[in-house]
Short mmCIF file of C-alpha atoms and ligand atoms in Angstrom, two decimals:
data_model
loop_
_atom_site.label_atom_id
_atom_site.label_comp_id
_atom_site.label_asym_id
_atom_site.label_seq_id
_atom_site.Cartn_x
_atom_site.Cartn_y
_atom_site.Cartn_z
CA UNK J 777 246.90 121.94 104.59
CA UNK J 778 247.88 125.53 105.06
CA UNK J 779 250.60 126.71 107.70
CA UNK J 780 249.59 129.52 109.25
CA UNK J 781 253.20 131.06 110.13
CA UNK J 782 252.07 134.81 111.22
CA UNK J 783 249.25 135.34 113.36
CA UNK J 784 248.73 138.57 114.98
CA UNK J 785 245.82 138.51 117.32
CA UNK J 786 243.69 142.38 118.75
CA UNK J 787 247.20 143.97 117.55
CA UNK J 788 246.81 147.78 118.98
CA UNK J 789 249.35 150.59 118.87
CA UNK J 790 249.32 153.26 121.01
CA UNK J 791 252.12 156.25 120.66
CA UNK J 792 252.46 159.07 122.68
CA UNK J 793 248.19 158.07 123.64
CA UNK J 794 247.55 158.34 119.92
CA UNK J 795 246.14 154.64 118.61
CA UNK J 796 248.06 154.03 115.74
CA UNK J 797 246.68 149.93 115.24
CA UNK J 798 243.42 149.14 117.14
CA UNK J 799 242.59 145.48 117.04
CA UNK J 800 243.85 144.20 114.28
CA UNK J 801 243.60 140.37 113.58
CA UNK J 802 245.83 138.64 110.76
CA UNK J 803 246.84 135.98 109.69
CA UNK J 804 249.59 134.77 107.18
CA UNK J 805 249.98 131.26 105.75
CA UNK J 806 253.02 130.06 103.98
CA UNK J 807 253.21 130.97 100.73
CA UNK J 808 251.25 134.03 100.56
CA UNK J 809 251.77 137.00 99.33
CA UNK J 810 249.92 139.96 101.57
CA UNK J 811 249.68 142.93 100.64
CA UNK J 812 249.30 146.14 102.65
CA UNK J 813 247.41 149.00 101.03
CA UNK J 814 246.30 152.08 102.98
CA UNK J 815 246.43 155.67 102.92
CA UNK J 816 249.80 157.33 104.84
CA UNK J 817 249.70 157.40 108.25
CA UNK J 818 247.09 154.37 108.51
CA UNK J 819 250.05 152.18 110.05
CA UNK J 820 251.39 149.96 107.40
CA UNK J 821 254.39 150.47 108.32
CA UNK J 822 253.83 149.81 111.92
CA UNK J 823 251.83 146.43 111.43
CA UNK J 824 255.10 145.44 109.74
CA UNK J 825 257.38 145.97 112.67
CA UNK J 826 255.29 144.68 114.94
CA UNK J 827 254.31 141.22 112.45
CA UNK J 828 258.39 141.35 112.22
CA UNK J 829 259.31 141.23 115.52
CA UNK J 830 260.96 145.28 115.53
CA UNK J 831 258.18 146.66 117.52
CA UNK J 832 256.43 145.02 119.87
CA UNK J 833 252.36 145.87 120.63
CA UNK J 834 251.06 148.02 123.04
CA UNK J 835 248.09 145.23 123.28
CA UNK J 836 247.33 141.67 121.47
CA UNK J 837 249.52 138.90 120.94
CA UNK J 838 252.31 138.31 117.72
CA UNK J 839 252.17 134.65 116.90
CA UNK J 840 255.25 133.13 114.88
CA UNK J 841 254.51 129.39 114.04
CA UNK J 842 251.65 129.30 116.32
CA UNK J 843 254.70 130.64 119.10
CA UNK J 844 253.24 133.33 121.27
CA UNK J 845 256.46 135.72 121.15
CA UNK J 846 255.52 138.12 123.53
CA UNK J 847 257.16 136.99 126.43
CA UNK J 848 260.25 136.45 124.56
CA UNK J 849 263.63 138.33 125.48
CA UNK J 850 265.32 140.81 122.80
CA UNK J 851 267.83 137.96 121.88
CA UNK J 852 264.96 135.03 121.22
CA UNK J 853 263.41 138.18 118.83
CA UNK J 854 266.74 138.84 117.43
CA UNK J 855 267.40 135.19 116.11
CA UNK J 856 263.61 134.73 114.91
CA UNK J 857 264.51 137.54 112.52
CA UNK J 858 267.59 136.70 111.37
CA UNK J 859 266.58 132.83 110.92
CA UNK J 860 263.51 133.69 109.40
CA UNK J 861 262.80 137.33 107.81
CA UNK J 862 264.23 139.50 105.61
CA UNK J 863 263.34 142.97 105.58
CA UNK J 864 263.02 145.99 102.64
CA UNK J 865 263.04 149.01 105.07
CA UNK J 866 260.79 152.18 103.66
CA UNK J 867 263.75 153.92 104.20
CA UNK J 868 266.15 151.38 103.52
CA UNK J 869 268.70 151.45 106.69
CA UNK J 870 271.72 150.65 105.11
CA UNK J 871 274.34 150.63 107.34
CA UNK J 872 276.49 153.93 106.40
CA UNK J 873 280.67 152.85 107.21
CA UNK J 874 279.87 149.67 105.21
CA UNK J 875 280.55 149.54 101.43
CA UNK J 876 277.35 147.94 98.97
CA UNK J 877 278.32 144.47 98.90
CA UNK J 878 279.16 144.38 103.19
CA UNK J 879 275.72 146.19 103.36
CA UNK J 880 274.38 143.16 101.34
CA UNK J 881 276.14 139.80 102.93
CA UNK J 882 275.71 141.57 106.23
CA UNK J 883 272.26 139.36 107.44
CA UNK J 884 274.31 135.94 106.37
CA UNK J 885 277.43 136.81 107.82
CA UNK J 886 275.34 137.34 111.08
CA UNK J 887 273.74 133.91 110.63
CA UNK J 888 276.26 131.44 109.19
CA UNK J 889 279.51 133.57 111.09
CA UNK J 890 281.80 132.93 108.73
CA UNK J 891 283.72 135.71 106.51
CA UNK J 892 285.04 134.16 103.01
CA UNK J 893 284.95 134.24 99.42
CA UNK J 894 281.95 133.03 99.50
CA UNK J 895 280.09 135.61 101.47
CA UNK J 896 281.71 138.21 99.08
CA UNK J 897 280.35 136.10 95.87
CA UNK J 898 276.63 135.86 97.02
CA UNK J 899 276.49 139.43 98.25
CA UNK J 900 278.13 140.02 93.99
CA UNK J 901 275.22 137.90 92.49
CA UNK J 902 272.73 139.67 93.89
CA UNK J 903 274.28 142.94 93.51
CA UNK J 904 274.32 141.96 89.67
CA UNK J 905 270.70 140.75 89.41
CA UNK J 906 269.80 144.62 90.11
CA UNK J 907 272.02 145.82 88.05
CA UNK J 908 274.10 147.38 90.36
CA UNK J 909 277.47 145.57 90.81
CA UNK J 910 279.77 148.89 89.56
CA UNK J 911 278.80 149.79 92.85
CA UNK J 912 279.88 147.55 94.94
CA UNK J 913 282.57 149.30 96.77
CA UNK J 914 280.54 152.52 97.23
CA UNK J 915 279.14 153.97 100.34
CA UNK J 916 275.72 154.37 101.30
CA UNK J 917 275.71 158.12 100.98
CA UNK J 918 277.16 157.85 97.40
CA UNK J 919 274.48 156.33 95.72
CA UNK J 920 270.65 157.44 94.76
CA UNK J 921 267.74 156.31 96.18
CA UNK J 922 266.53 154.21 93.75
CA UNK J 923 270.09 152.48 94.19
CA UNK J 924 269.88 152.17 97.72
CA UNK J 925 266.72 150.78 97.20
CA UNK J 926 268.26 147.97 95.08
CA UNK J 927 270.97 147.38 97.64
CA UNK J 928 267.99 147.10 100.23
CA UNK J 929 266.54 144.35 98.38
CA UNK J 930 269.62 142.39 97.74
CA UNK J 931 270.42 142.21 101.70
CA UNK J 932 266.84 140.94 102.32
CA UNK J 933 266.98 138.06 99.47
CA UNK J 934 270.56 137.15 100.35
CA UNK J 935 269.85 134.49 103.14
CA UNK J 936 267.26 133.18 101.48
CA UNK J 937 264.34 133.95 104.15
CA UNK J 938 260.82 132.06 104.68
CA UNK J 939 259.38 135.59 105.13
CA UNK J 940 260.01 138.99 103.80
CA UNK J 941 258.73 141.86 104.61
CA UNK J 942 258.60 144.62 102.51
CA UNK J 943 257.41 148.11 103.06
CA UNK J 944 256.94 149.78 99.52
CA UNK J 945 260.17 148.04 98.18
CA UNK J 946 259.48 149.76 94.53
CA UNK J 947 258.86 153.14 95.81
CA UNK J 948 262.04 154.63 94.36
CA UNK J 949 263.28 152.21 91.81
CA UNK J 950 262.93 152.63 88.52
CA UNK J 951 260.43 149.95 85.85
CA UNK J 952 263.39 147.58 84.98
CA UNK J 953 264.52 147.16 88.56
CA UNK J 954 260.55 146.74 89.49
CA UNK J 955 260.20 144.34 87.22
CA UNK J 956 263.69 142.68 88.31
CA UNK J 957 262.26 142.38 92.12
CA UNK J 958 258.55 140.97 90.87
CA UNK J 959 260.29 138.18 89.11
CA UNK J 960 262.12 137.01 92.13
CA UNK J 961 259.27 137.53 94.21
CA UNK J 962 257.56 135.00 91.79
CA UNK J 963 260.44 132.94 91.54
CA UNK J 964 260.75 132.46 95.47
CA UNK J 965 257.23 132.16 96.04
CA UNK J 966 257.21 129.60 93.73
CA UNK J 967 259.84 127.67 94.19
CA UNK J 968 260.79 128.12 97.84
CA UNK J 969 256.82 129.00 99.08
CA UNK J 970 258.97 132.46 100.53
CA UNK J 971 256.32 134.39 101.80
CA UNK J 972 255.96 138.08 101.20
CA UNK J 973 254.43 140.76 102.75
CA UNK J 974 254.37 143.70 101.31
CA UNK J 975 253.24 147.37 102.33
CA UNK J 976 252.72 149.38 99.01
CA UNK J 977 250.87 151.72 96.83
CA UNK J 978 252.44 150.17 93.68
CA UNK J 979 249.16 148.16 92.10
CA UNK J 980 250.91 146.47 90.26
CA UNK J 981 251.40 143.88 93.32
CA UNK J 982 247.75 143.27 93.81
CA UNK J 983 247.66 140.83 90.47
CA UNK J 984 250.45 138.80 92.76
CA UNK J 985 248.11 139.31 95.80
CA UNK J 986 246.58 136.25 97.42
CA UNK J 987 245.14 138.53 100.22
CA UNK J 988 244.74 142.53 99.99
CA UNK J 989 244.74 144.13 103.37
CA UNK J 990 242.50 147.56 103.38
CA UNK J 991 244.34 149.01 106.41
CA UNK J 992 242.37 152.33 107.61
CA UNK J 993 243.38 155.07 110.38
CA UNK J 994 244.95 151.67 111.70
CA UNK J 995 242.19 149.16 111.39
CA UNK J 996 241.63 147.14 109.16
CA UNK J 997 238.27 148.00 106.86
CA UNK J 998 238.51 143.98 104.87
CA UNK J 999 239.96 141.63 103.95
CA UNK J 1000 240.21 140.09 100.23
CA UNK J 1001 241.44 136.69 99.58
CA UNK J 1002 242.64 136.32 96.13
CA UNK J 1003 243.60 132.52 95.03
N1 ATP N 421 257.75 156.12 116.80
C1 ATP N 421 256.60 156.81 116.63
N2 ATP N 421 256.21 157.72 117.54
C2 ATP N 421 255.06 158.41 117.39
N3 ATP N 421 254.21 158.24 116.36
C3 ATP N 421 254.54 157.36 115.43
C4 ATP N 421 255.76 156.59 115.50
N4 ATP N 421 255.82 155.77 114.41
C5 ATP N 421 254.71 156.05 113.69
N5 ATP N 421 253.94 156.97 114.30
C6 ATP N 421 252.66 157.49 113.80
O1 ATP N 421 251.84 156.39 113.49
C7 ATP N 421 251.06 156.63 112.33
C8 ATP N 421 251.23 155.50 111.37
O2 ATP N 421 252.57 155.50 110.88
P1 ATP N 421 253.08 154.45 109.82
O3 ATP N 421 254.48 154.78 109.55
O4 ATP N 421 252.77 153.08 110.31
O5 ATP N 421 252.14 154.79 108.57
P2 ATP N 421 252.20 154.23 107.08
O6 ATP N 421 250.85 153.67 106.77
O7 ATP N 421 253.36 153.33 106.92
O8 ATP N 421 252.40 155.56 106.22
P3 ATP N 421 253.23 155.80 104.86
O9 ATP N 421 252.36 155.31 103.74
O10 ATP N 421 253.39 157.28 104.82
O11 ATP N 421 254.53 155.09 104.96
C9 ATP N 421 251.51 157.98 111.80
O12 ATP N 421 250.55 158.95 112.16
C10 ATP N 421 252.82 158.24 112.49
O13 ATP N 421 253.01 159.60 112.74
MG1 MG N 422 255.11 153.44 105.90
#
């Protein structure tokens, strides 16, 4: 039977009295992989935050596990996230006094609390799955996007989370690195039924798609269920 794990129910948005979401309804089962596809400005990146627990609604109700979270405090959000999520920022966020690989076993240092070897190793492997371990001791500001990018990635696969959300995570990596994150996508979904969620104008994630969401001056025109 499917587990629905993300339900968001009338989501609106309203900034500065501009609606940025109006009534969307959504739901994610585990397993799935969504994906976002809309022009800019229709409020991918929004539905995101607010699916992730960032941002909360101006209206509607954010389910997690059939939980209503909406009358839960900063701290109850906090540790949803950092049990559950891992997120590939659209502009990455990487923290800027931390070198690559602290950037990278930041999210399971916060959860496990524990600095060692190991933290150091797991935050390595992933560096060198994208190709980017030479880097390791570098700053933020030293390296390109499409690096950054990579590093991004890494921190959100490194504890292993049920969900990931990812807002165009191959936007400024190059084909080999693309290809890199697809086959751990697969891999996870897979194997661990991660589920991903994924804003994007890439195409190439629609033949990974179980359900394509046409998101429109923030509602959502359909819905297309894949497998
Ligand atoms: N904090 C904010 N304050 C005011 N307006 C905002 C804020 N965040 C987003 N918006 C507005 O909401 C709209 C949707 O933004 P959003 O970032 O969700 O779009 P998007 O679909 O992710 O676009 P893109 O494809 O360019 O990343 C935009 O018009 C944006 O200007
Ligand atoms: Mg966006």
């Amino acid at each position: 039977m499917s587990e629905i794990i993300i339900r968001g129910e009338n989501i609106t948005k309203i900034y500065d009295e501009l609606i940025i979401l109006k009534d969307v309804n959504i739901e994610i089962e585990r397993g799935e992989i969504v994906v976002i596809l809309g022009p800019s400005g229709s409020g991918k990146t929004t539905l995101l935050n607010i699916l992730g627990l960032i941002d909360r609604p101006t209206e509607g109700k954010v389910y997690i596990d059939e939980k209503f979270t909406g009358n839960f405090s900063e701290k109850q959000l906090s540790e949803i996230r950092n049990k559950k999520f891992g997120f590939i920022f659209q502009f990455f966020y990487l923290i800027p006094e931390l070198t690559v690989v602290e950037n990278v076993f930041l999210p399971l240092w916060v959860k496990e609390k524990r600095y060692d070897k190991n933290l150091i190793a797991s935050g390595e492997k992933y560096l060198s799955k994208f190709d980017i371990l030479n880097k390791k001791n570098s700053y933020p500001s030293q390296l390109s996007g499409g690096e950054a990018q990579r590093v991004a990635i890494c921190r959100s696969l490194i504890c292993n989370p049920e969900v990931i959300f990812a807002d165009e995570p191959t936007g400024s990596i190059d084909k080999l690195s693309a290809l890199t994150f697809f086959e751990f996508m697969e891999k996870l979904n897979k194997e661990n039924e991660t589920t991903f969620i994924i804003a994007t104008h890439n195409e190439i994630f629609l033949q990974f798609a179980s359900k394509i969401v046409y998101l429109k001056e923030g509602k959502i025109e359909r819905i297309e269920k894949r497998r």
